[in-house]
mmCIF file of C-alpha atoms in Angstrom:
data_model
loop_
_atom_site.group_PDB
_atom_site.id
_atom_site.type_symbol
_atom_site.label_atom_id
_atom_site.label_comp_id
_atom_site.label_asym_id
_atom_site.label_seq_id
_atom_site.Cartn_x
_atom_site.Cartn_y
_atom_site.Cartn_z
ATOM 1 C CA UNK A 1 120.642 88.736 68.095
ATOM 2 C CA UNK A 2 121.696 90.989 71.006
ATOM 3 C CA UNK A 3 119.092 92.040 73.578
ATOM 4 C CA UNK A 4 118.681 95.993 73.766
ATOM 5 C CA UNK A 5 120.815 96.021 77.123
ATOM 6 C CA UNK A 6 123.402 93.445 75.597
ATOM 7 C CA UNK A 7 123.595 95.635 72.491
ATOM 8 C CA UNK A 8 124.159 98.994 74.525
ATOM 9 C CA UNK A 9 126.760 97.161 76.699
ATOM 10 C CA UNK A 10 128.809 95.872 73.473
ATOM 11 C CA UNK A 11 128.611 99.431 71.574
ATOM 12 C CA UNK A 12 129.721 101.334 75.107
ATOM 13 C CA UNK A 13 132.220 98.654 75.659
ATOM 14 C CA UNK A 14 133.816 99.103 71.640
ATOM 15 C CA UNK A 15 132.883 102.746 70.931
ATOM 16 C CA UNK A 16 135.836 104.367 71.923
ATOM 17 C CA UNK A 17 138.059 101.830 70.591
ATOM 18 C CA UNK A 18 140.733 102.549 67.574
ATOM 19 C CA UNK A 19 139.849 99.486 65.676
ATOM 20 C CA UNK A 20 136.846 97.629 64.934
ATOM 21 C CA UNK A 21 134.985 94.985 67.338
ATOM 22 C CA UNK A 22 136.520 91.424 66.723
ATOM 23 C CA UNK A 23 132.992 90.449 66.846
ATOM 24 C CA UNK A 24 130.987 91.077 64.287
ATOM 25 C CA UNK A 25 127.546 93.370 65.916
ATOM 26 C CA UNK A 26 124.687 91.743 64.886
ATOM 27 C CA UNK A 27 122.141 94.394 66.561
ATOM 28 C CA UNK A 28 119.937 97.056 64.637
ATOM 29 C CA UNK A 29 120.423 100.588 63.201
ATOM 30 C CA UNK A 30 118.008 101.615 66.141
ATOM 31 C CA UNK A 31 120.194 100.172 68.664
ATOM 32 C CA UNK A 32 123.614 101.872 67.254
ATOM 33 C CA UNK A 33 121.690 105.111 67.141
ATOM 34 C CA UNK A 34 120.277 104.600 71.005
ATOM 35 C CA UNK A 35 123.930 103.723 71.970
ATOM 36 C CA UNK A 36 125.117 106.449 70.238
ATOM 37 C CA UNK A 37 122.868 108.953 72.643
ATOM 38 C CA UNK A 38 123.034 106.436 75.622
ATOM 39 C CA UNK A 39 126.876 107.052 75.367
ATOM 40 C CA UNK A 40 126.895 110.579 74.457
ATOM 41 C CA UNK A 41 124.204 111.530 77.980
ATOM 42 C CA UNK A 42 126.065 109.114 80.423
ATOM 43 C CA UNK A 43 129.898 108.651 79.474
ATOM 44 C CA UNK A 44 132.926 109.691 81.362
ATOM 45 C CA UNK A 45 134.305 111.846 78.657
ATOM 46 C CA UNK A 46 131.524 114.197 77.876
ATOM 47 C CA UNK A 47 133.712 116.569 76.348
ATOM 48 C CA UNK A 48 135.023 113.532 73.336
ATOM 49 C CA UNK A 49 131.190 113.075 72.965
ATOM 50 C CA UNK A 50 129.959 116.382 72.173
ATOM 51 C CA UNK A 51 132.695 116.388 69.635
ATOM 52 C CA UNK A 52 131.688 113.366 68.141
ATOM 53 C CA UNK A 53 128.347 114.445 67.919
ATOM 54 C CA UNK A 54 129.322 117.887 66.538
ATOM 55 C CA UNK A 55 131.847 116.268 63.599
ATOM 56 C CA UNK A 56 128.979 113.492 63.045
ATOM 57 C CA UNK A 57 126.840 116.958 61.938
ATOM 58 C CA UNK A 58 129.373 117.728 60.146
ATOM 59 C CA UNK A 59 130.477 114.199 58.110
ATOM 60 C CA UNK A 60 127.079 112.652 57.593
ATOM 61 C CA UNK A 61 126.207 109.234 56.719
ATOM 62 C CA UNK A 62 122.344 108.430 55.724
ATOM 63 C CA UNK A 63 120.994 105.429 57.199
ATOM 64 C CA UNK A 64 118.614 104.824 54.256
ATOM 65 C CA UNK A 65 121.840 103.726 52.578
ATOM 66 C CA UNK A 66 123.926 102.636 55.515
ATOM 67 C CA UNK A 67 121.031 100.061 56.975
ATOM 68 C CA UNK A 68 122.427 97.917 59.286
ATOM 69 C CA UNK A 69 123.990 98.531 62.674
ATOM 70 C CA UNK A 70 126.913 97.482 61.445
ATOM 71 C CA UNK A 71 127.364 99.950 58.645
ATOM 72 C CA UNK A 72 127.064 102.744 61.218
ATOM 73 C CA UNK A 73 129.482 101.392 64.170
ATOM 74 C CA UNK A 74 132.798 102.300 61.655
ATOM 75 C CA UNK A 75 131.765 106.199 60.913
ATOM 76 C CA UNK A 76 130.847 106.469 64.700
ATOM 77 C CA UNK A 77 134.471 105.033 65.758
ATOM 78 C CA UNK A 78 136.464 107.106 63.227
ATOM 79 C CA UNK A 79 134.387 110.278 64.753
ATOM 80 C CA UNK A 80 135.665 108.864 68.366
ATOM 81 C CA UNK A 81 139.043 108.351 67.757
ATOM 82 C CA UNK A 82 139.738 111.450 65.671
ATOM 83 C CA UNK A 83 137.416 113.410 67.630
ATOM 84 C CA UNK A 84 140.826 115.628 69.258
ATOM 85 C CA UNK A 85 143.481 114.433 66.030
ATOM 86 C CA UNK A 86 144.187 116.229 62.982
ATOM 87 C CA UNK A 87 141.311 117.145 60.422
ATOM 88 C CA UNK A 88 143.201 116.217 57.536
ATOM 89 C CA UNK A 89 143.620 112.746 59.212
ATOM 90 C CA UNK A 90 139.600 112.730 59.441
ATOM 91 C CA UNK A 91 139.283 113.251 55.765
ATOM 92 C CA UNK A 92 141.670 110.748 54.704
ATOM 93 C CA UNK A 93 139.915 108.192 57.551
ATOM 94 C CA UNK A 94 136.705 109.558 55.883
ATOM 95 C CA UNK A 95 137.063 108.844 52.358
ATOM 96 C CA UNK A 96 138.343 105.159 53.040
ATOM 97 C CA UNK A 97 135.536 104.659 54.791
ATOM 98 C CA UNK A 98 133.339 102.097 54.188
ATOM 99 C CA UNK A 99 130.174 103.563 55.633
ATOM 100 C CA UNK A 100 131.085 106.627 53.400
ATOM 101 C CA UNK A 101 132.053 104.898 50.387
ATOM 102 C CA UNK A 102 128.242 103.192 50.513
ATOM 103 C CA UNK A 103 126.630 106.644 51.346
ATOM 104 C CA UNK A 104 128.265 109.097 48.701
ATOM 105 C CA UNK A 105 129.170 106.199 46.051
ATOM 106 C CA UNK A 106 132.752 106.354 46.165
ATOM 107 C CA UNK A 107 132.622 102.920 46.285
ATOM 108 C CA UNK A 108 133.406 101.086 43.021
ATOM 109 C CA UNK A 109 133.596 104.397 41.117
ATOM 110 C CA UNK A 110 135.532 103.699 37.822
ATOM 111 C CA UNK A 111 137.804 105.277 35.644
ATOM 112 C CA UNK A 112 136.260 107.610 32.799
ATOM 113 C CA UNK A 113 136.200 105.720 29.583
ATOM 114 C CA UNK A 114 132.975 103.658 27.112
ATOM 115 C CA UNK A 115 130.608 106.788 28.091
ATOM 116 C CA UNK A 116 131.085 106.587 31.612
ATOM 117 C CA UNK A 117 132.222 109.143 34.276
ATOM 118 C CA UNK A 118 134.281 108.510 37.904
ATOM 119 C CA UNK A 119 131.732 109.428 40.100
ATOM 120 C CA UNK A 120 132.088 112.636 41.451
ATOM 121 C CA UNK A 121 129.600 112.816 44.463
ATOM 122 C CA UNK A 122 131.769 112.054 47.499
ATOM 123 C CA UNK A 123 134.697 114.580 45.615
ATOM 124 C CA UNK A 124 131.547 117.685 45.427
ATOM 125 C CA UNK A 125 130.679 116.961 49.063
ATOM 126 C CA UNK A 126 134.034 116.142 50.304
ATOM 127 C CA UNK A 127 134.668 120.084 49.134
ATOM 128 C CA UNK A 128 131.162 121.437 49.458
ATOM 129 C CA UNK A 129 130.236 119.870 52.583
ATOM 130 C CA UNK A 130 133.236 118.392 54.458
ATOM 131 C CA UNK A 131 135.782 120.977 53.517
ATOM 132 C CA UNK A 132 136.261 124.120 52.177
ATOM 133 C CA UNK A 133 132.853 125.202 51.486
ATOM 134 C CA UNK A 134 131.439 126.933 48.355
ATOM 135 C CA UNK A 135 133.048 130.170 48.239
ATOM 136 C CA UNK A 136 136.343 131.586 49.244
ATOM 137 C CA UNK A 137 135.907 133.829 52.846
ATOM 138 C CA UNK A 138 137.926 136.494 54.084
ATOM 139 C CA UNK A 139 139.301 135.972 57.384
ATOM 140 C CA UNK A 140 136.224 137.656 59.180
ATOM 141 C CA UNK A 141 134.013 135.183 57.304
ATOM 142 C CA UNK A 142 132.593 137.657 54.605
ATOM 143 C CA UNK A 143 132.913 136.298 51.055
ATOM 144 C CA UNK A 144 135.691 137.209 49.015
ATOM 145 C CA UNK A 145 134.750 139.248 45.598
ATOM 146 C CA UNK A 146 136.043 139.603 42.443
ATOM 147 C CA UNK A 147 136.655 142.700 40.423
ATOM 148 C CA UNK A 148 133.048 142.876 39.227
ATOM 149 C CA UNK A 149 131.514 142.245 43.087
ATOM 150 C CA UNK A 150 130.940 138.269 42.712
ATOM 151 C CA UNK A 151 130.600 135.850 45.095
ATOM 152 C CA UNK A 152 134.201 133.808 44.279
ATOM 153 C CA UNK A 153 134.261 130.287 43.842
ATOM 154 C CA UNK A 154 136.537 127.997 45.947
ATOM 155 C CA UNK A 155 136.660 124.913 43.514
ATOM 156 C CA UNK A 156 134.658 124.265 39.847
ATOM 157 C CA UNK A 157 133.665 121.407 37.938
ATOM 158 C CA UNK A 158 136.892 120.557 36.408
ATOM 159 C CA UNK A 159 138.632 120.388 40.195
ATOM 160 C CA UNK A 160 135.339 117.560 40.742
ATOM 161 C CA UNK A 161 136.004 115.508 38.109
ATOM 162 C CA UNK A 162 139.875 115.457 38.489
ATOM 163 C CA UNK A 163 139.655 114.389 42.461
ATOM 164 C CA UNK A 164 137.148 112.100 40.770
ATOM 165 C CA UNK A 165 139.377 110.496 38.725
ATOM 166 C CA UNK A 166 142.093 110.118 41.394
ATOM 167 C CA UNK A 167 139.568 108.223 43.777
ATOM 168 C CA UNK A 168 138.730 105.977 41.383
ATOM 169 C CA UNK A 169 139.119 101.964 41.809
ATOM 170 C CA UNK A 170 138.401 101.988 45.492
ATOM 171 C CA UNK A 171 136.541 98.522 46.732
ATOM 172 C CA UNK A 172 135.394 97.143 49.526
ATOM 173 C CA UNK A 173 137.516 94.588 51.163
ATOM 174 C CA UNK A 174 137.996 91.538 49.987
ATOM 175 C CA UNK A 175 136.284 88.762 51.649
ATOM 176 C CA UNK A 176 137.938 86.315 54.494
ATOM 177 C CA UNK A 177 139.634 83.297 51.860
ATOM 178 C CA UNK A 178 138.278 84.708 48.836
ATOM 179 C CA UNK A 179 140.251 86.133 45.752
ATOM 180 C CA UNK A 180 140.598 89.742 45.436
ATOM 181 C CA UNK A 181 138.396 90.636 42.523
ATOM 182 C CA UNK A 182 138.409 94.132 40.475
ATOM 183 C CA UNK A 183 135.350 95.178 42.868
ATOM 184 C CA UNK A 184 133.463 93.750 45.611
ATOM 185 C CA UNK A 185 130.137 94.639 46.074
ATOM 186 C CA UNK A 186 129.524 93.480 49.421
ATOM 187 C CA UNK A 187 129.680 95.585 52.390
ATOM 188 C CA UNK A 188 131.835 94.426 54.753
ATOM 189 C CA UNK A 189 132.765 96.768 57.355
ATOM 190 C CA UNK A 190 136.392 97.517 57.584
#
């Protein structure tokens, strides 16, 4: 186990970096989450830092689901590298996730069929939350109305369950020398 100053000196040294530690971080939630602020009050690029922290308001990952340090260090480093890229980049980064696909379940969702759905929470949020919001705006940021003076909708049920369906049969990756299976329930972080 790293000490509290090894652990801040591995997640300063591998924060910023496009692809994942070689070294698998063996530290604690707490310590990702002190690095995180460590990083954000005392690095050179204060400007990347308050954007990370702004999109991680933004794409949210619980840590009652994602409980290890590990599961955290992979959201944080997509946040860093696309904090100045392309938004539609972010999403796609996003949803193959592996810290999102254990927080909103996207993980292992299956293909409707024997009385069971796709899930369709990571598709609601990716649109609620993530995206494009509720209901459709005007370009001064008043809701758009229909005829009759409702609020209207920017996506319904049957748009859910159809992005649903098409991110269906995602896993997490397959073990080192193991066999790819139909899922994987381990969380390995990718």
């Amino acid at each position: 186990m790293f000490g509290r100053l090894d652990s801040i000196r591995f997640l300063t040294s591998n924060f910023c970096c496009r692809k994942l530690p070689s070294t698998r971080f063996t530290g604690t939630r707490q310590d990702v989450i002190d690095a995180f602020f460590y990083n954000a009050g005392t690095g050179q690029d204060q400007l990347r830092q308050r954007v990370i922290y702004a999109l991680s308001q933004i794409w949210v990952v619980a840590i009652n689901k994602n409980t290890n340090g590990d599961m955290i260090i992979p959201h944080l480093q997509i946040l860093s590298k696309d904090a100045f890229g392309n938004y539609r980049t972010l999403i796609r980064e996003m949803t193959l996730s592996t810290s999102m696909g254990m927080y909103l379940d996207l993980v292992n969702s299956v293909k409707p069929g024997n009385g069971v759905g796709a899930n369709e929470n990571y598709p609601r949020e990716v649109m609620q939350l993530f995206t494009i919001g509720l209901w459709q705006l005007n370009p001064d940021g008043s809701l758009k109305k229909d005829a009759l003076g409702n609020s209207i909708p920017t996506y319904d049920q049957t748009d859910v369950q159809q992005i649903a369906r098409a991110l269906t049969g995602w896993t997490y990756p397959t073990p080192a020398g193991k066999q790819p299976t139909g899922m994987n329930y381990s969380y390995l972080p990718a």
